[in-house]
XYZ file of C-alpha atoms in Angstrom:
627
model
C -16.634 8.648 19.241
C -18.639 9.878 16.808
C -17.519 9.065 13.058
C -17.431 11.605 10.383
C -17.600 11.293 6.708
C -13.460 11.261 6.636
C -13.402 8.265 9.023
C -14.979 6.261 6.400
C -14.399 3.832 3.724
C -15.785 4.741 0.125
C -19.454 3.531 0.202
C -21.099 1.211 -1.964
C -21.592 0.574 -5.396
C -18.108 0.282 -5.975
C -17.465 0.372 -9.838
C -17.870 3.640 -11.482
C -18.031 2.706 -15.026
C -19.895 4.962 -16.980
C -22.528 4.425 -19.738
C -21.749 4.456 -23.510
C -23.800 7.675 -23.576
C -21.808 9.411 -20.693
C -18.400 7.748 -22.336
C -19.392 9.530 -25.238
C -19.948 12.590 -23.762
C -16.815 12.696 -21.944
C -14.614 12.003 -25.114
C -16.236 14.949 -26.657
C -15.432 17.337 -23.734
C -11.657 15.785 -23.549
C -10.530 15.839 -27.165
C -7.666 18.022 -27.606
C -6.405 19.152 -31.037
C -2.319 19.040 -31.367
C -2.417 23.140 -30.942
C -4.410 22.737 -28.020
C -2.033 20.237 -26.473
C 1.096 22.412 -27.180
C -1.193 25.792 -25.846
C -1.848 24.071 -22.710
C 2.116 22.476 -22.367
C 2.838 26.255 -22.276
C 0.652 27.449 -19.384
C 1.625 24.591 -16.985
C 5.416 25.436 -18.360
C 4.648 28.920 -16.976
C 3.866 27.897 -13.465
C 6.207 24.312 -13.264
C 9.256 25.666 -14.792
C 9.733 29.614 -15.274
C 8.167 30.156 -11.680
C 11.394 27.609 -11.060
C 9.264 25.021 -9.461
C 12.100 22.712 -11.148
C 14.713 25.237 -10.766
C 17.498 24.762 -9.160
C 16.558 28.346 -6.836
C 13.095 27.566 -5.994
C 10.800 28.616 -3.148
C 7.076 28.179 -2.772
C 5.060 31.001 -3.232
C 1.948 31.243 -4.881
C 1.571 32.344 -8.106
C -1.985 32.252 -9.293
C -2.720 32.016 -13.130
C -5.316 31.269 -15.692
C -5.918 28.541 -17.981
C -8.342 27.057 -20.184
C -9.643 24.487 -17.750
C -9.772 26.556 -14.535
C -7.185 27.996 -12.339
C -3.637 26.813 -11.757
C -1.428 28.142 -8.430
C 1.513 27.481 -7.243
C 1.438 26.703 -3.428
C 3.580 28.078 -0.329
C 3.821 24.604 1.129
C 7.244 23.331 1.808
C 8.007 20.193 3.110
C 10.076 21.158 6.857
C 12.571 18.008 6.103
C 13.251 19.442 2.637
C 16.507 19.584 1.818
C 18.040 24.071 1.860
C 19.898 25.365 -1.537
C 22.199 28.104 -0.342
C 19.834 30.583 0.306
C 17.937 28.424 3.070
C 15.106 27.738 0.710
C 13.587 24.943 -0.258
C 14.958 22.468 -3.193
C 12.130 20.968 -4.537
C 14.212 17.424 -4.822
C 10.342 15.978 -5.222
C 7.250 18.072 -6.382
C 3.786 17.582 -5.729
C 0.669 18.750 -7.795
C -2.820 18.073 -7.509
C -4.890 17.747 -10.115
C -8.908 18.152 -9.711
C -9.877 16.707 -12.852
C -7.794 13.491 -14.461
C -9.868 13.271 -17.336
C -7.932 11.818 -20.161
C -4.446 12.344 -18.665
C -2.998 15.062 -20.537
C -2.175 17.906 -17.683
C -0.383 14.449 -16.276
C 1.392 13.663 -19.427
C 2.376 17.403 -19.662
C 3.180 18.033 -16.321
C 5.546 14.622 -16.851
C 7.246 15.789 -19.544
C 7.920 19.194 -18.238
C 9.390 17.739 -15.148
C 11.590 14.899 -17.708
C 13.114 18.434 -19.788
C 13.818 20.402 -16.367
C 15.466 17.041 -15.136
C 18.353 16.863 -17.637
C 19.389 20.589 -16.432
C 18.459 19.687 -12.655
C 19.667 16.891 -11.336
C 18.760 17.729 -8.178
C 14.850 16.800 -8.806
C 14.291 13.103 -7.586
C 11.027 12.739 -7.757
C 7.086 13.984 -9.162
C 4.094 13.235 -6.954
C 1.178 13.758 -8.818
C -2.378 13.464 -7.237
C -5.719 13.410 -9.138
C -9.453 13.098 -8.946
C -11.614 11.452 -10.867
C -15.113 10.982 -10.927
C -16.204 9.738 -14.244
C -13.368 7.414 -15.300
C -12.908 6.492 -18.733
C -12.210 2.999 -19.922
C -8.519 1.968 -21.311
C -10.291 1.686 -24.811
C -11.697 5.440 -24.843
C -8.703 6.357 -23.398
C -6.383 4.840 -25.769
C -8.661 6.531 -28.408
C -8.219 9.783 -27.135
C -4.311 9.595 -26.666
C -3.969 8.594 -30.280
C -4.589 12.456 -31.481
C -1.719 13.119 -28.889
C 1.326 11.771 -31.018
C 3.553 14.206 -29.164
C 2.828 12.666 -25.992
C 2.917 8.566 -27.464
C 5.985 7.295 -25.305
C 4.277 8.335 -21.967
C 0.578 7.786 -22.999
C 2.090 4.291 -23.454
C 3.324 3.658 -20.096
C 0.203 5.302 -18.445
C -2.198 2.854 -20.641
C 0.065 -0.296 -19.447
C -0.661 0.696 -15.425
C -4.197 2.206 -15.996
C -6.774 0.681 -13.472
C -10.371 -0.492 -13.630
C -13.116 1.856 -12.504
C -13.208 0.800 -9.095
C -13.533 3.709 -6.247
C -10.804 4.601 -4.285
C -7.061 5.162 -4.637
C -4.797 3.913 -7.577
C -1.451 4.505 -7.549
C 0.761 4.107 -10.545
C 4.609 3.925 -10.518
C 6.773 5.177 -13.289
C 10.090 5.257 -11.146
C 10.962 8.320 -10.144
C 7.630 9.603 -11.300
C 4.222 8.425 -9.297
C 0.131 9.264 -10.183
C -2.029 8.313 -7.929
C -5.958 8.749 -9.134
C -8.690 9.061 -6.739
C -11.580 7.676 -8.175
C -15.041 9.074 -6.362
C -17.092 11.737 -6.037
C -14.806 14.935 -5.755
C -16.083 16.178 -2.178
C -15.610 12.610 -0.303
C -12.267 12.247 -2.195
C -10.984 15.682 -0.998
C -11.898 14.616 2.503
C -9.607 11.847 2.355
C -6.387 13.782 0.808
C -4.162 15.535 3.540
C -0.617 16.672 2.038
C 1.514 19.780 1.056
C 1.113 20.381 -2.459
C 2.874 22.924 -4.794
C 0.687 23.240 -7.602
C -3.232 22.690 -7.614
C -4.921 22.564 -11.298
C -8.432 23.278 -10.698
C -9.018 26.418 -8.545
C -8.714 27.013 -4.972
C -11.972 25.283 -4.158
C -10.627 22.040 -5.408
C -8.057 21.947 -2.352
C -7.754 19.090 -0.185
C -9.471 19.035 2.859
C -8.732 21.196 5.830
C -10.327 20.568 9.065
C -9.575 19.432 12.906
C -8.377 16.285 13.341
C -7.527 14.098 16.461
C -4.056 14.032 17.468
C -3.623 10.810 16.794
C -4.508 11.447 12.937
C -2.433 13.794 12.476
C 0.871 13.644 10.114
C 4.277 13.976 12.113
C 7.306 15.735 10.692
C 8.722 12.453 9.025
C 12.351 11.455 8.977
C 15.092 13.422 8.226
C 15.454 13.651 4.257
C 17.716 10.917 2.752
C 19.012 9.814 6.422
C 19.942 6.335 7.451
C 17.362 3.980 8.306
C 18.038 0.780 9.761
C 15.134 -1.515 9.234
C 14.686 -4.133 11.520
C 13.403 -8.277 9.680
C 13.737 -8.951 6.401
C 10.451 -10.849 5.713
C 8.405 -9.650 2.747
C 7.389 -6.310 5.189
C 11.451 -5.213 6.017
C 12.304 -5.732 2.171
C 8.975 -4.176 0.503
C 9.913 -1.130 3.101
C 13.935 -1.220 1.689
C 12.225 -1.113 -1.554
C 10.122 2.113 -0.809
C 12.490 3.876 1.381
C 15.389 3.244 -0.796
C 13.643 4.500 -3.638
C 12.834 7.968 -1.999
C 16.493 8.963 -1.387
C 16.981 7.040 2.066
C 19.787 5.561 3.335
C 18.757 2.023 4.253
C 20.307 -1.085 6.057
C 18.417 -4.338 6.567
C 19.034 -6.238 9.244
C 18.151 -9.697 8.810
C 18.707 -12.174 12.607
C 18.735 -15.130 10.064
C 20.452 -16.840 7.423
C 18.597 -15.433 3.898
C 16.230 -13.123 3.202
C 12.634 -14.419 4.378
C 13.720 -17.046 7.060
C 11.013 -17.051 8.728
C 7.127 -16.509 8.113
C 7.373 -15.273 4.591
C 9.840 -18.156 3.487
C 7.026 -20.351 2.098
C 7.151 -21.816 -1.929
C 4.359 -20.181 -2.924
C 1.636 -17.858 -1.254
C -1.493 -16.874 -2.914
C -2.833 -13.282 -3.484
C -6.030 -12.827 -1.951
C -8.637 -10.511 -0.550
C -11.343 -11.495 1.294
C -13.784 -8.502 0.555
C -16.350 -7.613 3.310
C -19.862 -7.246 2.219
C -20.311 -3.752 2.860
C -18.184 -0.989 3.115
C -15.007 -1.103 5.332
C -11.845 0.827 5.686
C -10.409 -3.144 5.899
C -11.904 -4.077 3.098
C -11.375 -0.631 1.039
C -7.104 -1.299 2.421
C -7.184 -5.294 1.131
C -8.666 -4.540 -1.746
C -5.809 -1.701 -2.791
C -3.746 -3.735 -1.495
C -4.204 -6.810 -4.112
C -4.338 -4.419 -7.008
C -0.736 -2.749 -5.889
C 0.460 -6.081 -5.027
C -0.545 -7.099 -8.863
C 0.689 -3.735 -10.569
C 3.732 -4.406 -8.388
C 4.740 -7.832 -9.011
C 4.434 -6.999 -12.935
C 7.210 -4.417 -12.584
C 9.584 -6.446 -10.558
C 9.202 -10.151 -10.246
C 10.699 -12.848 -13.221
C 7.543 -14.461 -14.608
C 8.552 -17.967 -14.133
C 8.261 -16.998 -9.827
C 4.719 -15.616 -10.092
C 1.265 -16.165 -11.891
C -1.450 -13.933 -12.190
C -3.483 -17.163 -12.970
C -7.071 -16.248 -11.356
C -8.429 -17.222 -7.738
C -11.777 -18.966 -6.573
C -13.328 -18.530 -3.227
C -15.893 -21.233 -3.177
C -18.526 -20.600 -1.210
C -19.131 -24.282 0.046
C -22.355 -23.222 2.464
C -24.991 -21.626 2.236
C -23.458 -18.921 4.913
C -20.930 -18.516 2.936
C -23.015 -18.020 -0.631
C -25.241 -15.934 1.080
C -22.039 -13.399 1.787
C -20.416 -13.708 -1.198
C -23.650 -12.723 -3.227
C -23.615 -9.730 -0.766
C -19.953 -8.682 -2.222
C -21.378 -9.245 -5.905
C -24.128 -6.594 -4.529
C -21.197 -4.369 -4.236
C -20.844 -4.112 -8.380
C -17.228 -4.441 -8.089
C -16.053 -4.366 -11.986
C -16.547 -7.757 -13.718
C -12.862 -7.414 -15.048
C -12.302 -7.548 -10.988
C -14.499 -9.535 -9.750
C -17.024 -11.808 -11.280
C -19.759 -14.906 -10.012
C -19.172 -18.264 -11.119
C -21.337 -21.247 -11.074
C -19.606 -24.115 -10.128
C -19.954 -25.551 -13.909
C -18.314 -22.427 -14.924
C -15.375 -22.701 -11.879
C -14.676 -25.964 -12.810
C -14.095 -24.971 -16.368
C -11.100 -22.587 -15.435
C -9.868 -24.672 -12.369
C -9.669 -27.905 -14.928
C -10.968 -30.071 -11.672
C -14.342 -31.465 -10.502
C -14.658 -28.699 -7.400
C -17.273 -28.537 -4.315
C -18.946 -25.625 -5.110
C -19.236 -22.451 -7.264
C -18.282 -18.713 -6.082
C -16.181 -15.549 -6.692
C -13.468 -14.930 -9.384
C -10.601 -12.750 -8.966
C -9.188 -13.308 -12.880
C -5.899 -10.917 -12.110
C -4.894 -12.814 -8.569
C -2.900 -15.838 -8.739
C 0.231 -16.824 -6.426
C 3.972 -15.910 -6.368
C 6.879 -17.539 -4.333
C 7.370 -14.835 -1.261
C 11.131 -16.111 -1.552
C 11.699 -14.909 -5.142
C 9.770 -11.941 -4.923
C 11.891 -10.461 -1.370
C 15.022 -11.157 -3.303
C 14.127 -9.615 -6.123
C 12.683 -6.263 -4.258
C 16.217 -6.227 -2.424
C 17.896 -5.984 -5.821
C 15.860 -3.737 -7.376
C 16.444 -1.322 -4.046
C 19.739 0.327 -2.752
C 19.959 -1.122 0.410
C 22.469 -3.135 1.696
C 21.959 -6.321 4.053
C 23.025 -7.480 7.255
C 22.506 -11.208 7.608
C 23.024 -13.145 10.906
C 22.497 -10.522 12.918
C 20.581 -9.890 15.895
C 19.873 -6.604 17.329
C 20.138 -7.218 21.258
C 18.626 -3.094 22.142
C 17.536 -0.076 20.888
C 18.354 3.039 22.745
C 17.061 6.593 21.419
C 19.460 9.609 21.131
C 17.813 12.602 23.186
C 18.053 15.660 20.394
C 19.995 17.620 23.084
C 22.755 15.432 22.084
C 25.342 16.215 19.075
C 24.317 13.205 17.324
C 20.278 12.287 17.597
C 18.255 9.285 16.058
C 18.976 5.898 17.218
C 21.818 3.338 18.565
C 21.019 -0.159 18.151
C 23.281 -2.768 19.842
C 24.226 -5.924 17.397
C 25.706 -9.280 17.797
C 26.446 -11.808 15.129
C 28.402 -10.803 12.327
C 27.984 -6.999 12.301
C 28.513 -7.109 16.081
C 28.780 -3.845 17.909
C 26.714 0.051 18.026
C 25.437 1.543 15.065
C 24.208 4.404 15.030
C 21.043 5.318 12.838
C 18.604 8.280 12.148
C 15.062 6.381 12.013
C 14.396 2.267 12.487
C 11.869 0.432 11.345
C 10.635 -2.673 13.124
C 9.247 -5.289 10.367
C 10.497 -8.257 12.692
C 6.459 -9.332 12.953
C 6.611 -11.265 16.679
C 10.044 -9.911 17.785
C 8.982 -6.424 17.435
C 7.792 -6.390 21.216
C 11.598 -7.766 22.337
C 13.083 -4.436 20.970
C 10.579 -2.609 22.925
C 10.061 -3.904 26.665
C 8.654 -0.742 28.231
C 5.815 -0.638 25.403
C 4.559 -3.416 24.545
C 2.778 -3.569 21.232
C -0.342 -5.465 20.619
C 0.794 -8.405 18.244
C -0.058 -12.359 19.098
C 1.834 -15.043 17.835
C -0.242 -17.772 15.490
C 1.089 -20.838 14.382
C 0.696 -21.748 10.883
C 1.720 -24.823 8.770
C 1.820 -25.478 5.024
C 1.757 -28.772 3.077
C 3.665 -29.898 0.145
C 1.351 -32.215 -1.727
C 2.511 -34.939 -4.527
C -0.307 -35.321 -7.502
C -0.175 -36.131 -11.104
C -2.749 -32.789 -11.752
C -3.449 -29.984 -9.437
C -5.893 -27.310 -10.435
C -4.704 -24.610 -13.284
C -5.840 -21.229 -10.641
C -5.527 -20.604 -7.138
C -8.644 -22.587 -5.067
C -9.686 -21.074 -1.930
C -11.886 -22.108 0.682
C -11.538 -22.507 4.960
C -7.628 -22.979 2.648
C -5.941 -23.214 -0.095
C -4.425 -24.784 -2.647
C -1.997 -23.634 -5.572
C -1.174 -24.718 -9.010
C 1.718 -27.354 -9.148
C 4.941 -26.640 -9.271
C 7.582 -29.321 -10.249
C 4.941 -31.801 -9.206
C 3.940 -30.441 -5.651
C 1.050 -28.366 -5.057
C 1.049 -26.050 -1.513
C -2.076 -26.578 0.655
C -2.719 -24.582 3.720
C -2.932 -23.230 5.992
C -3.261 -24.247 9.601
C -3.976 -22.319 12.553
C -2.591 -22.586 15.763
C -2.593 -20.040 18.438
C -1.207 -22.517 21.546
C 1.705 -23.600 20.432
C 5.158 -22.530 19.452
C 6.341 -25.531 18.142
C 8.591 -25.068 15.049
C 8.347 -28.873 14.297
C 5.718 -30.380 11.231
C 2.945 -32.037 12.352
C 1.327 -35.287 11.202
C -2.057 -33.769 12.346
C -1.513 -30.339 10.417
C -0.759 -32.083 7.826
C -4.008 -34.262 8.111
C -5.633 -30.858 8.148
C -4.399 -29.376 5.188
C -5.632 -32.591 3.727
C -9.213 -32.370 5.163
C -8.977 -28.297 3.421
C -7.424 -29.532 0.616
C -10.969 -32.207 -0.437
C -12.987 -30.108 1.152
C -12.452 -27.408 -2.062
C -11.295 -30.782 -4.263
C -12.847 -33.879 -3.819
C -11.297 -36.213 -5.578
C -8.690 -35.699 -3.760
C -10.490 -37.614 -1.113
C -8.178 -40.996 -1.319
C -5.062 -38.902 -0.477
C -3.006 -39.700 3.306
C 0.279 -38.624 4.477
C 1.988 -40.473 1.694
C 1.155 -38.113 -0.345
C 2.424 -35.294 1.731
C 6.342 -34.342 0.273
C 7.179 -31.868 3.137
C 6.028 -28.548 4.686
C 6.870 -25.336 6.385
C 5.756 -23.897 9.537
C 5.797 -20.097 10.152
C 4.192 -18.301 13.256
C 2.128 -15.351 12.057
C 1.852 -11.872 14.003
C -1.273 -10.610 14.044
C -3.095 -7.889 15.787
C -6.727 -7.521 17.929
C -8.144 -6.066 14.660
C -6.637 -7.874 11.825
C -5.041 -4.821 10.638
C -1.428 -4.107 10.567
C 0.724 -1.667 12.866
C 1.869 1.019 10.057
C 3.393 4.530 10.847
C 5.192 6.023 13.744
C 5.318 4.726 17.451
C 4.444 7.423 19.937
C 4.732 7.320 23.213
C 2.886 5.074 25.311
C 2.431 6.816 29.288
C 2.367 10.476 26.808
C -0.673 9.261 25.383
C -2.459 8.180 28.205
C -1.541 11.113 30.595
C -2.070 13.893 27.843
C -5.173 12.415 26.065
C -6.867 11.081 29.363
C -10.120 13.314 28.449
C -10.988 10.881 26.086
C -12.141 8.745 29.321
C -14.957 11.081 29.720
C -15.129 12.860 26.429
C -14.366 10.546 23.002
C -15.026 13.900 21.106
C -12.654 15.724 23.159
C -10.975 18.662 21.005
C -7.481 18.326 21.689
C -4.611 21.436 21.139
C -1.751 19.516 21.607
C -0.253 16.761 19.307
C 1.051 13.475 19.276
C 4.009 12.491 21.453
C 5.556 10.764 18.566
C 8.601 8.326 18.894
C 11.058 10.835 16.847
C 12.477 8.335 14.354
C 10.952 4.787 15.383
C 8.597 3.821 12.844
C 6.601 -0.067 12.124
C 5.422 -2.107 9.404
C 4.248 -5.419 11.381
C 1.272 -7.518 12.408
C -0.094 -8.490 8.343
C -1.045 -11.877 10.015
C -1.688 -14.421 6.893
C -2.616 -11.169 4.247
C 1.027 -9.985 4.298
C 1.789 -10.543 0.123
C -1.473 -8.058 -0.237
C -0.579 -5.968 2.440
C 2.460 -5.439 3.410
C 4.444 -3.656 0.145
C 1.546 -1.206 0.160
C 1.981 -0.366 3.728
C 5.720 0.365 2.775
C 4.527 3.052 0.547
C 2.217 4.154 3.057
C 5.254 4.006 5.713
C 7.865 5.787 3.103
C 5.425 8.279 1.985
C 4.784 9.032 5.964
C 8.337 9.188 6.294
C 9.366 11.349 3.326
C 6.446 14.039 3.551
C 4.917 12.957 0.699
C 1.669 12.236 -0.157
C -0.122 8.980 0.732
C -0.827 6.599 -1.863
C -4.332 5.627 0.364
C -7.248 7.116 1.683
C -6.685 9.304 4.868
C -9.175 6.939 6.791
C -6.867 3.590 5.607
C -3.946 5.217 7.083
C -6.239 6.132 10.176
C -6.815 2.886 10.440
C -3.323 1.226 10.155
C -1.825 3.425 12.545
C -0.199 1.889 15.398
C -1.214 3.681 18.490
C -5.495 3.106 17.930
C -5.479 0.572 20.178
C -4.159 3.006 23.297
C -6.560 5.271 22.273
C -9.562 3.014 21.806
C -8.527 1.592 25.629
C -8.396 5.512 26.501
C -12.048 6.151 25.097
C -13.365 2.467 26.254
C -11.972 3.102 29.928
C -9.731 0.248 29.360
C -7.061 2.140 31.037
């Protein structure tokens, strides 16, 4: 199959900071005088409010009109699983707008507080999606500067300064509650390749409209769930709870159901986990998705986890070979911002690790480690969901649409025993996911993995990475892992994994070379699910004998244009297979999986979510003649 600009990850360099000359320049074109602000609050209050885009009556029609900075439309584009006022129009409980130029912020800031005045009379509005390029990002500094001669605008400036990113290319998205901004930063024309959603306002002109051409099937967005129905969600691991979090937060009704005692039981139970990205070096759609990932993980954490459970300490990967140097310098080729990523010599890593290490290499200063524990409890609390512990779903059994009732009826035992009836599930159970579904099975291996709780009088002050890790002391005990063990299933610690973790543990620090199991003051074991890619299952299910009867042209034609769509799962949905990346990637695949879900737009590139979804593997078999 051929692969077209849209199928791709950003290319390379990756930073778009701009000179002090073009900083200038920009500063100049974005100044706004206080009359200017207030002229321009009224023409987006034209289109936003009196076309009753936040009324309480709305429906989407367009509505071209002129501005100072090109065009601005209101869009016929309603969301099918929108909820119906009494006319059997549209509510728009959550508007979108799209925004070809970000600039310094302020049609954001305006469009924000419009949509905070039409709130208090229209309680009805849950939510503001709002979606922007950028191409020539400023710097918080210059943009700080600018918002000062915007006093009228101070308490949200504020907020947007707090959660504004680096100038690295891609997506950014930025949570204010009820209120999101995602910024695309690259080149306008690549960016609008990779934005496919429904918008009801576009500031910029018709030409500035997201992409519109044929797509496979299988790349294509399904209707979503029904709006604000109940959603059963199916582990309750750091994937189940970071999708509670998301769904919950979009209107849905959502009940986790948890097999085990506590929230993350099983793989995502450990004390601590580090935050960590292994960047590729060159452009890929998994590096482009880990990379993201780590950032919303960060931006994330900051908004929702107690300090004292988290540290956003920094992270070394040595590179202790010359293999490994050799690709490392080839991600420093990538010019990833130095406020990112930076090169240290191993004088300067042993400065900031406050240890004699083995070797130099890269420098993540915003990563660090959190306790996967702490962090699912506190997502659950911050969500509406409610929690089923010790209970095991025993089937799953769809409800044909023909039917009064439709969605799904899951059969329980433990203590919420019996049928329960639900309108979409989620499976998050990482290895169990192919017991709820024996007539498809879904690509996911098992991998053992243990951790070791080591005893020292220091430990080094940043997360150390190399073939392991080890984290910064806590109480005493430092965690060092991790093994890997694909043939067996053995629950039990091992003396030799522990020996293991040991031999990781000097090979990254060694004076630690004198250490035996003595020092070792427990561990954990957890069995990782992982898929043939390395790349989570996120999205819908379809069905499996659908695909390979109606897309069987593929066999002889990879390129094959196709009329007819997916034969989606209606209602079954997963969020599985992170393998040992889930703290990066799994609460951003919940907003990818909510967003899916909701009809909103997605907080990624179209080619990440291409690339998560979890029927590519029938369709690569299709086009490799697999099957």
């Amino acid at each position: 199959m051929k692969s077209s600009s849209v199928e791709k990850a950003f290319a390379d360099p990756q930073s778009l900071a701009v000179t002090a000359k073009v900083a200038a320049g920009l500063k100049d074109q974005l100044q706004k005088t206080p009359l200017q602000v207030e002229q321009r609050q009224q023409q987006l209050k034209r289109v936003l409010v009196d076309s009753d885009l936040f009324g309480n009556n709305s429906t989407r029609t367009t509505a071209p009109l002129s501005s100072i900075s090109g065009s601005i439309s209101a869009s016929a584009s309603a969301s099918t699983s929108a909820p119906k006022n009494n006319d059997g129009n549209p509510l728009h409980s959550v508007v979108q707008v799209f925004d070809h130029n970000f600039g310094a912020g302020l049609n954001f800031l305006l469009t924000w507080t419009l949509w905070l005045q039409a709130k208090e009379d229209n309680q009805q509005l849950q939510g503001l999606n709002y979606v922007a390029l950028c191409e020539q990002p400023l710097c918080l500094t210059d943009l700080q500067q600018l918002h000062q001669n915007w006093p009228q605008l101070e308490t949200l400036s504020l907020q947007l300064q707090v959660q504004y990113p680096p100038a690295i290319k891609g997506f950014h998205q930025l949570d204010f509650g009820q209120v999101r901004l995602t910024i695309v930063q690259a080149e306008s024309t690549l960016a609008l390749e990779q934005i496919k959603s429904q918008f009801d306002v576009f500031l910029g002109g018709p030409e500035s409209k997201p992409h519109k051409a044929y797509t496979h099937p299988w790349q294509r967005s399904s209707m979503g769930a029904t709006a604000a129905g109940k959603v059963a969600i199916i582990g309750a691991g750091i994937s189940g709870v970071a999708s509670a979090y998301s769904l919950s937060r979009r209107g849905f009704d959502v009940t986790l159901i948890e097999q085990g005692p506590a929230l993350a039981s099983a793989a995502s139970g450990n004390r601590q986990g580090m935050l960590y990205a292994k960047l590729p070096d060159n452009a890929t759609i998994a590096g482009q998705f880990h990379q993201q990932g780590l950032q919303h993980t960060m931006a994330l954490l900051k908004r929702s986890l107690n300090a004292e459970h988290w540290q956003a300490c920094g992270l070394l990967q040595l590179a202790t070979s010359a293999k490994q140097e050799a690709q490392m310098r080839g991600v420093m080729a990538r010019e990833y911002p130095s406020s990112w990523l930076q090169w240290l010599n191993q004088a300067q890593a042993e400065k900031l690790a406050k240890q004699p290490l083995s070797a130099g290499g890269l420098y993540f200063p915003s990563s660090g480690w959190v306790s996967p524990t702490h962090w699912c409890e506190a997502l659950y609390s911050q969500s509406n969901a409610r929690l089923w512990l010790n209970t095991k779903v025993g089937s799953m059994v769809q409800i044909k649409p023909q039917t009064a009732h439709h969605g799904w009826q899951l059969r329980l035992s433990g203590k919420h025993a019996g049928d329960h009836t639900f309108d979409a599930i989620v499976i998050a159970n990482a290895n169990g996911a192919n017991q709820l579904l024996p007539d498809q099975p879904l690509p996911l291996k098992s991998i053992r993995g243990q951790v070791s709780y080591v005893a020292a009088e220091a430990s080094p002050a940043l997360v150390v990475c190399g073939e392991g890790y080890v984290t910064p002391a806590q109480q005493g005990v430092f965690a060092v892992g991790a093994s890997y063990n694909l043939h067996t299933d053995d629950d039990h610690l091992s003396g030799q994994d522990d020996l293991d973790n040991l031999a990781r543990l000097t090979e990254v620090l060694p004076h630690y070379k004198e250490l035996g199991l003595d020092s070792v003051m427990g561990g954990r074991v957890g069995f990782r699910a992982v898929t043939p890619d390395y790349l989570p299952m996120v999205g819908q299910l379809a069905d499996e004998s659908k695909i390979l009867d109606r897309f069987a042209k593929l066999r002889q034609d990879a390129n094959y244009k196709f009329a007819d769509n997916m034969p989606f799962l209606a209602g079954l949905y997963i969020n599985a297979g992170h393998g040992s990346k889930g703290l990066i990637s799994a609460p951003l695949s919940a907003e990818i999986l909510a967003s899916q879900m909701a009809n909103q737009s997605l907080p990624v590139a179209q080619c990440v979510a291409w690339g998560l979804d979890p029927n590519r593997f029938i369709i690569r078999d299709l086009i490799r003649r697999k099957r």
